[in-house]
Amino acid sequence: MSFAVVIFVGSLLLSLPISQVATSDATYFDHLFIAVSAVSVTGLWVESIFDTYNTFGQIIMMMLIQIGGLGLMTFIALIYFRIGQNVRIRDQVAVSNALNNSSLNNISNWLGKIFRYTFIIEGIGALLFATYFIPTYGLGRGTFLSIFMAVSAFCNAGFDPLGNSSMIGLQTQPVVIWTIISLVILGGIGFSVWFDVANQMKKFDRSRPKSALKKAIRQLRPHTKLALKMTILIITLGTFLFLAFEWNNTGTIGEMSIGNKFMTAVFQTVTMRTAGFASIDYTLAHPVSILIFIVTMFIGGSPGGTAGGLKTTTFALVLMLAIAEIRQKEFINFDKHTIPAKLLRQAFVIFLLYTTLLIIGSGLILAFDPQVDFLYILFETISAFATVGVTANLTPTLSMASQIILMALMFMGRIGPMTMFLSLLPSKNNKKRDIKYTNTNILIG
């Protein structure tokens, strides 16, 4: 409900004449679509941001992205804690679940640290962007663009007020590209991973760097290790595959220098996990690359941050479950810890829900726009549902029915598979009917 309220208010503010340029011909539906995309930190649009909104409108969008990235409940809870108001336990639990915090202890400090780290990281990102944007656009506009880009990149939103071609015109600008890469990774890795790594770094013994580093890595929580390993694996593998299939493609990176090819490959792999910035034209990419992008978007970022997608740890648990079944192992272990069967079941249900909704969404869009290549429909659908925001120049050309489906997918994707799973938990009355009968065998496979 909190996301729905922000979307509605945002759509009204964006539809005001004060928010738009004089030449804008956007309808309320267009503003609603963009508000959904901004709050769900996706990045898809049906009307160009650059050609539709003036500076005031872009400030509204930046606020929607920031609220969408951290969550309205997070803002409200922090304000309540800071002014000394009591927050109900069930509301504290809701905020903790939204941020994947497993404990209610010192939740006020936890929220304060999230906001403090967020604004520090976004501030550093804005300063780095300013080294390019201020000399290019002047002090006033350059400063605004730097702040907007920092917020959009950290929140994994993918919006930019620079034009209609995302980062294609800046694909060889290392300061801009590497800053976006860093912000996207930091925003998508998850708040709990930040704090765990920061706590271990505080204990780091500088007099014995090698042994201290090994000890710090060993003492990281299993969740942190799994999230970091999956992130590194996806970025490394995605970069290698992108280079392999696009190396000689003159439509994408074929004519670039080796350094720019590598930078573009890393950028595209990172942004495909959930960010939505583009430094190539996807209609010119190899079909296999599009398929790889789809898989990358499906997996997404890590839980408890600003990222979307299935989530790296959820995918890892489903993969470990499948391997354990093939090997006929009873227990699934990671980092000398056994993963509870209940957690594995939850991961599998989330995977199943995610896959089902993706199939339904892409099927409906295919029904309403049968003339579009299905590969691009699947690309568009997973981009919306995983709150990525990349498109093969397709979103504005789709029918209104398909655009409504995209809005629904973006909204559900931002809420998250875990929230959808929790909403399906049985009520107390249903728990009383949880009856155990004698076992039976059913043939499978």
Short mmCIF file of C-alpha atoms in Angstrom, two decimals:
data_model
loop_
_atom_site.label_atom_id
_atom_site.label_comp_id
_atom_site.label_asym_id
_atom_site.label_seq_id
_atom_site.Cartn_x
_atom_site.Cartn_y
_atom_site.Cartn_z
CA MET A 1 0.00 0.00 0.00
CA SER A 2 2.83 2.40 0.78
CA PHE A 3 4.30 1.93 -2.69
CA ALA A 4 0.86 2.36 -4.29
CA VAL A 5 0.29 5.63 -2.41
CA VAL A 6 3.69 7.02 -3.49
CA ILE A 7 3.00 6.01 -7.10
CA PHE A 8 -0.41 7.73 -7.12
CA VAL A 9 0.87 10.95 -5.53
CA GLY A 10 3.90 10.92 -7.81
CA SER A 11 1.76 10.52 -10.92
CA LEU A 12 -0.35 13.52 -9.89
CA LEU A 13 2.73 15.67 -9.29
CA LEU A 14 4.29 14.65 -12.60
CA SER A 15 1.05 15.45 -14.46
CA LEU A 16 1.03 19.06 -13.23
CA PRO A 17 1.95 21.70 -15.84
CA ILE A 18 4.66 22.99 -13.50
CA SER A 19 6.48 19.65 -13.86
CA GLN A 20 6.49 19.52 -17.67
CA VAL A 21 8.16 21.32 -20.50
CA ALA A 22 5.92 23.45 -22.73
CA THR A 23 6.14 20.99 -25.64
CA SER A 24 5.11 17.93 -23.59
CA ASP A 25 2.18 15.94 -24.96
CA ALA A 26 2.22 13.22 -22.28
CA THR A 27 -1.14 11.93 -21.00
CA TYR A 28 -1.95 11.00 -17.40
CA PHE A 29 -1.43 7.35 -18.32
CA ASP A 30 2.12 8.21 -19.41
CA HIS A 31 2.80 9.97 -16.10
CA LEU A 32 1.34 7.02 -14.19
CA PHE A 33 3.55 4.58 -16.09
CA ILE A 34 6.65 6.68 -15.37
CA ALA A 35 5.68 7.02 -11.68
CA VAL A 36 5.34 3.23 -11.40
CA SER A 37 8.70 2.81 -13.11
CA ALA A 38 10.38 5.40 -10.86
CA VAL A 39 9.00 4.07 -7.56
CA SER A 40 9.75 0.50 -8.59
CA VAL A 41 13.26 1.74 -9.54
CA THR A 42 12.97 0.19 -12.98
CA GLY A 43 13.70 2.78 -15.66
CA LEU A 44 11.21 2.00 -18.43
CA TRP A 45 9.29 4.90 -19.97
CA VAL A 46 6.62 5.46 -22.60
CA GLU A 47 7.42 9.17 -22.98
CA SER A 48 10.96 10.52 -22.94
CA ILE A 49 12.00 11.94 -19.57
CA PHE A 50 14.26 14.44 -21.32
CA ASP A 51 11.48 15.69 -23.63
CA THR A 52 8.66 15.61 -21.04
CA TYR A 53 9.85 17.00 -17.69
CA ASN A 54 11.58 20.21 -16.73
CA THR A 55 13.96 20.53 -13.80
CA PHE A 56 11.11 20.55 -11.25
CA GLY A 57 9.61 17.41 -12.76
CA GLN A 58 13.00 15.74 -12.75
CA ILE A 59 13.40 16.63 -9.06
CA ILE A 60 10.04 14.93 -8.41
CA MET A 61 11.31 11.88 -10.29
CA MET A 62 14.52 11.84 -8.28
CA MET A 63 12.50 11.91 -5.04
CA LEU A 64 10.29 9.06 -6.28
CA ILE A 65 13.39 7.02 -7.14
CA GLN A 66 14.93 7.65 -3.71
CA ILE A 67 11.71 6.74 -1.88
CA GLY A 68 11.25 3.71 -4.12
CA GLY A 69 14.82 2.55 -3.56
CA LEU A 70 14.68 2.68 0.24
CA GLY A 71 10.92 2.26 0.73
CA LEU A 72 8.35 4.67 2.15
CA MET A 73 7.99 2.54 5.29
CA THR A 74 11.70 2.97 5.93
CA PHE A 75 11.44 6.76 5.75
CA ILE A 76 8.35 6.89 7.99
CA ALA A 77 9.82 4.47 10.54
CA LEU A 78 13.06 6.46 10.80
CA ILE A 79 11.12 9.72 11.31
CA TYR A 80 9.01 8.09 14.02
CA PHE A 81 12.07 6.75 15.82
CA ARG A 82 13.87 10.09 15.56
CA ILE A 83 11.00 12.10 17.05
CA GLY A 84 10.59 9.58 19.86
CA GLN A 85 7.27 8.05 18.74
CA ASN A 86 6.50 4.40 19.39
CA VAL A 87 6.42 2.11 16.38
CA ARG A 88 4.21 -0.97 16.66
CA ILE A 89 5.97 -4.31 16.67
CA ARG A 90 4.15 -5.49 13.55
CA ASP A 91 5.27 -2.32 11.73
CA GLN A 92 8.85 -2.90 12.88
CA VAL A 93 8.60 -6.46 11.55
CA ALA A 94 7.27 -5.15 8.21
CA VAL A 95 10.17 -2.72 7.87
CA SER A 96 12.68 -5.41 8.89
CA ASN A 97 11.26 -7.84 6.33
CA ALA A 98 11.41 -5.18 3.62
CA LEU A 99 15.11 -4.65 4.36
CA ASN A 100 15.87 -8.34 5.03
CA ASN A 101 16.92 -7.61 8.60
CA SER A 102 16.53 -10.74 10.71
CA SER A 103 16.49 -8.95 14.07
CA LEU A 104 14.40 -6.23 15.69
CA ASN A 105 17.23 -5.28 18.04
CA ASN A 106 18.32 -1.65 17.59
CA ILE A 107 16.22 -1.28 14.46
CA SER A 108 16.39 2.50 14.90
CA ASN A 109 20.20 2.40 14.68
CA TRP A 110 19.95 0.00 11.72
CA LEU A 111 17.72 2.43 9.82
CA GLY A 112 19.96 5.36 10.72
CA LYS A 113 23.01 3.52 9.36
CA ILE A 114 21.19 2.71 6.13
CA PHE A 115 20.34 6.35 5.49
CA ARG A 116 23.78 7.54 6.55
CA TYR A 117 25.63 5.08 4.31
CA THR A 118 23.20 5.72 1.44
CA PHE A 119 23.67 9.48 1.41
CA ILE A 120 27.44 9.21 1.90
CA ILE A 121 27.78 6.81 -1.04
CA GLU A 122 25.44 8.87 -3.22
CA GLY A 123 27.37 12.02 -2.24
CA ILE A 124 30.69 10.48 -3.25
CA GLY A 125 29.12 9.30 -6.51
CA ALA A 126 27.77 12.79 -7.21
CA LEU A 127 31.23 14.30 -6.67
CA LEU A 128 32.74 11.83 -9.13
CA PHE A 129 30.02 12.54 -11.69
CA ALA A 130 30.59 16.28 -11.20
CA THR A 131 34.12 15.99 -12.60
CA TYR A 132 32.51 15.27 -15.98
CA PHE A 133 29.08 16.90 -15.89
CA ILE A 134 30.03 20.33 -14.50
CA PRO A 135 32.70 21.01 -17.17
CA THR A 136 30.27 19.73 -19.81
CA TYR A 137 26.97 21.32 -18.73
CA GLY A 138 28.01 24.16 -16.43
CA LEU A 139 27.84 24.49 -12.64
CA GLY A 140 24.07 24.55 -12.10
CA ARG A 141 22.90 21.92 -14.57
CA GLY A 142 26.03 19.82 -14.07
CA THR A 143 25.52 19.69 -10.29
CA PHE A 144 21.88 18.64 -10.69
CA LEU A 145 22.76 15.95 -13.24
CA SER A 146 25.48 14.61 -10.92
CA ILE A 147 23.06 14.28 -7.99
CA PHE A 148 20.29 12.77 -10.16
CA MET A 149 22.65 10.21 -11.69
CA ALA A 150 24.07 9.26 -8.28
CA VAL A 151 20.60 8.65 -6.83
CA SER A 152 19.42 6.78 -9.94
CA ALA A 153 22.52 4.57 -10.11
CA PHE A 154 22.64 3.74 -6.40
CA CYS A 155 18.92 2.94 -6.33
CA ASN A 156 19.43 0.79 -9.46
CA ALA A 157 16.75 2.83 -11.26
CA GLY A 158 18.32 3.38 -14.68
CA PHE A 159 16.71 6.78 -15.32
CA ASP A 160 18.78 9.65 -16.64
CA PRO A 161 17.81 13.19 -17.75
CA LEU A 162 20.57 13.38 -20.38
CA GLY A 163 18.62 12.42 -23.50
CA ASN A 164 16.84 9.47 -25.09
CA SER A 165 19.72 7.03 -25.57
CA SER A 166 20.80 6.34 -21.97
CA MET A 167 24.61 5.99 -21.71
CA ILE A 168 25.29 5.18 -25.39
CA GLY A 169 26.75 8.63 -25.98
CA LEU A 170 28.97 8.27 -22.89
CA GLN A 171 30.03 4.65 -23.39
CA THR A 172 33.72 5.59 -23.58
CA GLN A 173 33.74 8.03 -20.65
CA PRO A 174 35.49 6.04 -17.85
CA VAL A 175 34.58 8.38 -14.98
CA VAL A 176 30.86 8.16 -15.74
CA ILE A 177 30.81 4.45 -16.60
CA TRP A 178 32.91 3.19 -13.67
CA THR A 179 31.07 5.42 -11.20
CA ILE A 180 27.75 3.95 -12.35
CA ILE A 181 29.19 0.42 -12.08
CA SER A 182 30.35 1.06 -8.50
CA LEU A 183 27.08 2.66 -7.38
CA VAL A 184 24.95 -0.09 -8.93
CA ILE A 185 26.98 -2.82 -7.21
CA LEU A 186 26.92 -1.05 -3.84
CA GLY A 187 23.18 -0.44 -4.05
CA GLY A 188 22.40 -3.96 -5.22
CA ILE A 189 24.63 -5.94 -2.85
CA GLY A 190 22.31 -5.46 0.15
CA PHE A 191 22.51 -3.39 3.33
CA SER A 192 23.27 -6.36 5.58
CA VAL A 193 26.31 -7.21 3.43
CA TRP A 194 27.62 -3.64 3.83
CA PHE A 195 27.37 -3.73 7.60
CA ASP A 196 28.86 -7.21 7.91
CA VAL A 197 31.87 -6.27 5.77
CA ALA A 198 32.23 -2.94 7.62
CA ASN A 199 32.17 -4.69 11.02
CA GLN A 200 34.93 -7.07 9.96
CA MET A 201 37.03 -4.24 8.54
CA LYS A 202 36.85 -2.49 11.91
CA LYS A 203 38.54 -5.53 13.44
CA PHE A 204 41.22 -5.62 10.74
CA ASP A 205 44.74 -5.91 12.18
CA ARG A 206 46.92 -3.65 10.02
CA SER A 207 50.12 -5.05 11.54
CA ARG A 208 49.36 -8.49 10.07
CA PRO A 209 47.45 -7.75 6.85
CA LYS A 210 47.51 -11.24 5.27
CA SER A 211 46.38 -13.20 8.31
CA ALA A 212 43.94 -10.45 9.31
CA LEU A 213 42.33 -10.50 5.86
CA LYS A 214 41.87 -14.28 5.98
CA LYS A 215 40.39 -14.03 9.46
CA ALA A 216 38.02 -11.24 8.38
CA ILE A 217 36.80 -13.29 5.41
CA ARG A 218 36.29 -16.36 7.60
CA GLN A 219 34.20 -14.38 10.09
CA LEU A 220 31.81 -12.98 7.48
CA ARG A 221 28.28 -14.32 7.82
CA PRO A 222 27.32 -17.14 5.41
CA HIS A 223 24.75 -14.86 3.74
CA THR A 224 27.45 -12.25 3.05
CA LYS A 225 29.80 -14.85 1.59
CA LEU A 226 27.11 -16.34 -0.63
CA ALA A 227 25.93 -12.91 -1.87
CA LEU A 228 29.49 -11.79 -2.62
CA LYS A 229 30.45 -15.07 -4.33
CA MET A 230 27.34 -15.04 -6.53
CA THR A 231 27.84 -11.36 -7.41
CA ILE A 232 31.47 -11.91 -8.42
CA LEU A 233 30.57 -15.08 -10.36
CA ILE A 234 27.73 -13.45 -12.31
CA ILE A 235 29.74 -10.33 -13.18
CA THR A 236 32.81 -12.34 -14.22
CA LEU A 237 30.91 -14.92 -16.26
CA GLY A 238 28.61 -12.30 -17.82
CA THR A 239 31.55 -10.12 -18.83
CA PHE A 240 33.38 -13.05 -20.45
CA LEU A 241 30.30 -14.23 -22.39
CA PHE A 242 29.46 -10.71 -23.56
CA LEU A 243 32.99 -10.25 -24.90
CA ALA A 244 32.91 -13.67 -26.53
CA PHE A 245 29.72 -13.01 -28.52
CA GLU A 246 30.05 -9.27 -29.18
CA TRP A 247 33.80 -8.89 -29.76
CA ASN A 248 33.50 -8.49 -33.54
CA ASN A 249 29.96 -7.09 -33.63
CA THR A 250 30.34 -3.64 -35.22
CA GLY A 251 26.85 -2.72 -34.02
CA THR A 252 27.91 -2.92 -30.37
CA ILE A 253 31.61 -3.07 -29.40
CA GLY A 254 33.34 -4.40 -32.52
CA GLU A 255 35.03 -1.09 -33.37
CA MET A 256 36.05 -0.16 -29.81
CA SER A 257 39.52 -0.38 -28.31
CA ILE A 258 40.26 -3.37 -26.08
CA GLY A 259 39.97 -1.25 -22.94
CA ASN A 260 36.59 0.17 -23.96
CA LYS A 261 35.36 -3.28 -24.94
CA PHE A 262 36.15 -4.56 -21.46
CA MET A 263 34.59 -1.51 -19.78
CA THR A 264 31.41 -1.86 -21.83
CA ALA A 265 31.21 -5.59 -21.10
CA VAL A 266 31.50 -5.02 -17.35
CA PHE A 267 29.02 -2.14 -17.50
CA GLN A 268 26.43 -4.15 -19.43
CA THR A 269 26.77 -7.17 -17.13
CA VAL A 270 26.42 -5.06 -13.99
CA THR A 271 23.54 -2.95 -15.29
CA MET A 272 21.69 -6.06 -16.51
CA ARG A 273 21.52 -7.40 -12.98
CA THR A 274 19.00 -4.69 -12.05
CA ALA A 275 20.08 -1.15 -12.99
CA GLY A 276 18.76 -0.48 -16.49
CA PHE A 277 21.38 1.87 -17.94
CA ALA A 278 22.38 1.03 -21.50
CA SER A 279 25.62 1.73 -23.33
CA ILE A 280 24.73 -0.27 -26.46
CA ASP A 281 21.72 -0.59 -28.76
CA TYR A 282 20.15 -3.94 -27.83
CA THR A 283 18.48 -4.30 -31.22
CA LEU A 284 21.99 -4.65 -32.69
CA ALA A 285 23.23 -7.19 -30.12
CA HIS A 286 23.64 -10.90 -30.93
CA PRO A 287 20.50 -12.92 -30.04
CA VAL A 288 22.61 -15.13 -27.74
CA SER A 289 23.71 -12.01 -25.87
CA ILE A 290 20.05 -11.04 -25.41
CA LEU A 291 19.38 -14.51 -23.98
CA ILE A 292 22.33 -14.14 -21.59
CA PHE A 293 20.99 -10.74 -20.55
CA ILE A 294 17.60 -12.34 -19.83
CA VAL A 295 19.19 -14.92 -17.53
CA THR A 296 21.23 -12.21 -15.78
CA MET A 297 18.13 -10.06 -15.25
CA PHE A 298 16.21 -13.08 -13.96
CA ILE A 299 18.80 -13.71 -11.24
CA GLY A 300 19.08 -10.01 -10.36
CA GLY A 301 20.91 -8.53 -7.37
CA SER A 302 21.13 -9.46 -3.70
CA PRO A 303 18.31 -9.19 -1.14
CA GLY A 304 17.94 -6.34 1.31
CA GLY A 305 19.17 -3.61 -1.04
CA THR A 306 17.84 -1.61 -3.96
CA ALA A 307 18.16 -4.45 -6.48
CA GLY A 308 15.40 -6.44 -8.13
CA GLY A 309 15.22 -9.86 -9.72
CA LEU A 310 14.89 -13.30 -8.17
CA LYS A 311 17.95 -12.46 -6.02
CA THR A 312 21.38 -14.07 -6.09
CA THR A 313 21.02 -16.02 -2.84
CA THR A 314 17.59 -17.38 -3.78
CA PHE A 315 18.93 -18.63 -7.10
CA ALA A 316 21.94 -20.16 -5.33
CA LEU A 317 19.72 -22.04 -2.86
CA VAL A 318 17.54 -23.44 -5.66
CA LEU A 319 20.68 -24.50 -7.53
CA MET A 320 22.13 -26.16 -4.42
CA LEU A 321 18.83 -27.93 -3.82
CA ALA A 322 18.83 -29.33 -7.36
CA ILE A 323 22.46 -30.49 -7.08
CA ALA A 324 21.77 -32.12 -3.70
CA GLU A 325 18.79 -34.01 -5.12
CA ILE A 326 20.83 -35.22 -8.09
CA ARG A 327 23.58 -36.38 -5.73
CA GLN A 328 20.95 -37.84 -3.34
CA LYS A 329 22.20 -35.84 -0.38
CA GLU A 330 19.92 -35.33 2.59
CA PHE A 331 21.51 -32.12 3.89
CA ILE A 332 22.55 -28.99 2.01
CA ASN A 333 25.56 -27.27 3.52
CA PHE A 334 27.33 -23.98 2.87
CA ASP A 335 30.31 -22.55 4.71
CA LYS A 336 30.13 -25.35 7.30
CA HIS A 337 26.49 -24.53 8.04
CA THR A 338 23.41 -26.60 7.17
CA ILE A 339 20.67 -24.68 5.39
CA PRO A 340 17.23 -25.35 6.96
CA ALA A 341 14.77 -27.29 4.80
CA LYS A 342 12.12 -24.58 5.39
CA LEU A 343 14.40 -21.94 3.85
CA LEU A 344 15.05 -24.15 0.82
CA ARG A 345 11.32 -24.69 0.34
CA GLN A 346 10.74 -20.95 0.49
CA ALA A 347 13.47 -20.34 -2.10
CA PHE A 348 11.93 -22.93 -4.42
CA VAL A 349 8.43 -21.45 -4.04
CA ILE A 350 9.79 -17.96 -4.79
CA PHE A 351 11.55 -19.37 -7.86
CA LEU A 352 8.33 -21.05 -8.98
CA LEU A 353 6.22 -17.92 -8.41
CA TYR A 354 8.76 -15.77 -10.20
CA THR A 355 8.92 -18.09 -13.21
CA THR A 356 5.13 -18.46 -13.37
CA LEU A 357 4.48 -14.71 -13.29
CA LEU A 358 7.16 -14.16 -15.92
CA ILE A 359 5.55 -16.71 -18.25
CA ILE A 360 2.07 -15.27 -17.68
CA GLY A 361 3.28 -11.69 -18.23
CA SER A 362 5.20 -12.46 -21.42
CA GLY A 363 2.31 -14.58 -22.70
CA LEU A 364 -0.19 -11.76 -22.21
CA ILE A 365 2.05 -9.22 -23.95
CA LEU A 366 2.53 -11.67 -26.82
CA ALA A 367 -1.26 -12.00 -27.06
CA PHE A 368 -1.76 -8.21 -27.21
CA ASP A 369 1.26 -7.52 -29.47
CA PRO A 370 1.74 -10.68 -31.57
CA GLN A 371 3.73 -8.80 -34.22
CA VAL A 372 6.72 -8.35 -31.87
CA ASP A 373 9.60 -10.85 -31.81
CA PHE A 374 9.08 -13.10 -28.75
CA LEU A 375 12.74 -12.81 -27.73
CA TYR A 376 12.31 -9.05 -27.34
CA ILE A 377 8.99 -9.53 -25.53
CA LEU A 378 10.69 -11.86 -23.05
CA PHE A 379 13.52 -9.34 -22.75
CA GLU A 380 11.02 -6.53 -22.04
CA THR A 381 8.98 -8.62 -19.59
CA ILE A 382 11.89 -9.74 -17.45
CA SER A 383 13.28 -6.20 -17.60
CA ALA A 384 10.04 -4.93 -16.04
CA PHE A 385 9.53 -7.75 -13.54
CA ALA A 386 13.16 -7.73 -12.38
CA THR A 387 12.95 -3.89 -12.18
CA VAL A 388 15.89 -3.56 -14.57
CA GLY A 389 14.55 -1.07 -17.08
CA VAL A 390 16.43 -1.90 -20.29
CA THR A 391 14.49 -2.15 -23.53
CA ALA A 392 15.09 -2.97 -27.16
CA ASN A 393 13.34 0.30 -28.11
CA LEU A 394 10.04 -1.52 -27.47
CA THR A 395 8.18 0.05 -24.52
CA PRO A 396 6.66 3.14 -26.24
CA THR A 397 5.53 1.04 -29.23
CA LEU A 398 3.53 -1.53 -27.25
CA SER A 399 -0.25 -1.37 -26.90
CA MET A 400 -1.78 0.20 -23.79
CA ALA A 401 -2.82 -3.26 -22.57
CA SER A 402 0.78 -4.46 -22.72
CA GLN A 403 1.98 -1.32 -20.98
CA ILE A 404 -0.53 -1.96 -18.16
CA ILE A 405 0.90 -5.47 -17.82
CA LEU A 406 4.40 -3.98 -17.62
CA MET A 407 3.22 -1.64 -14.84
CA ALA A 408 1.78 -4.57 -12.90
CA LEU A 409 5.01 -6.52 -13.34
CA MET A 410 7.15 -3.57 -12.19
CA PHE A 411 4.97 -3.11 -9.10
CA MET A 412 5.07 -6.81 -8.18
CA GLY A 413 8.78 -6.95 -8.92
CA ARG A 414 9.51 -4.06 -6.55
CA ILE A 415 7.39 -5.58 -3.78
CA GLY A 416 9.58 -8.65 -4.13
CA PRO A 417 9.08 -12.40 -4.36
CA MET A 418 9.51 -12.80 -0.60
CA THR A 419 6.62 -10.45 0.11
CA MET A 420 4.47 -12.31 -2.40
CA PHE A 421 5.41 -15.56 -0.68
CA LEU A 422 4.59 -14.20 2.78
CA SER A 423 1.21 -13.01 1.55
CA LEU A 424 0.41 -16.62 0.64
CA LEU A 425 1.21 -18.01 4.08
CA PRO A 426 -1.75 -19.87 5.59
CA SER A 427 -3.88 -18.18 8.22
CA LYS A 428 -4.20 -19.49 11.78
CA ASN A 429 -7.31 -21.44 10.83
CA ASN A 430 -5.50 -23.13 7.97
CA LYS A 431 -2.63 -24.05 10.27
CA LYS A 432 -5.06 -26.03 12.41
CA ARG A 433 -5.86 -28.13 9.33
CA ASP A 434 -2.22 -29.01 8.74
CA ILE A 435 -2.83 -32.75 9.08
CA LYS A 436 -0.25 -35.54 8.72
CA TYR A 437 -1.53 -38.72 7.04
CA THR A 438 0.27 -41.93 6.11
CA ASN A 439 2.90 -41.56 3.40
CA THR A 440 2.25 -42.49 -0.23
CA ASN A 441 4.38 -42.75 -3.37
CA ILE A 442 3.78 -40.82 -6.61
CA LEU A 443 5.79 -41.46 -9.76
CA ILE A 444 7.84 -38.49 -11.00
CA GLY A 445 10.41 -37.81 -13.72
#
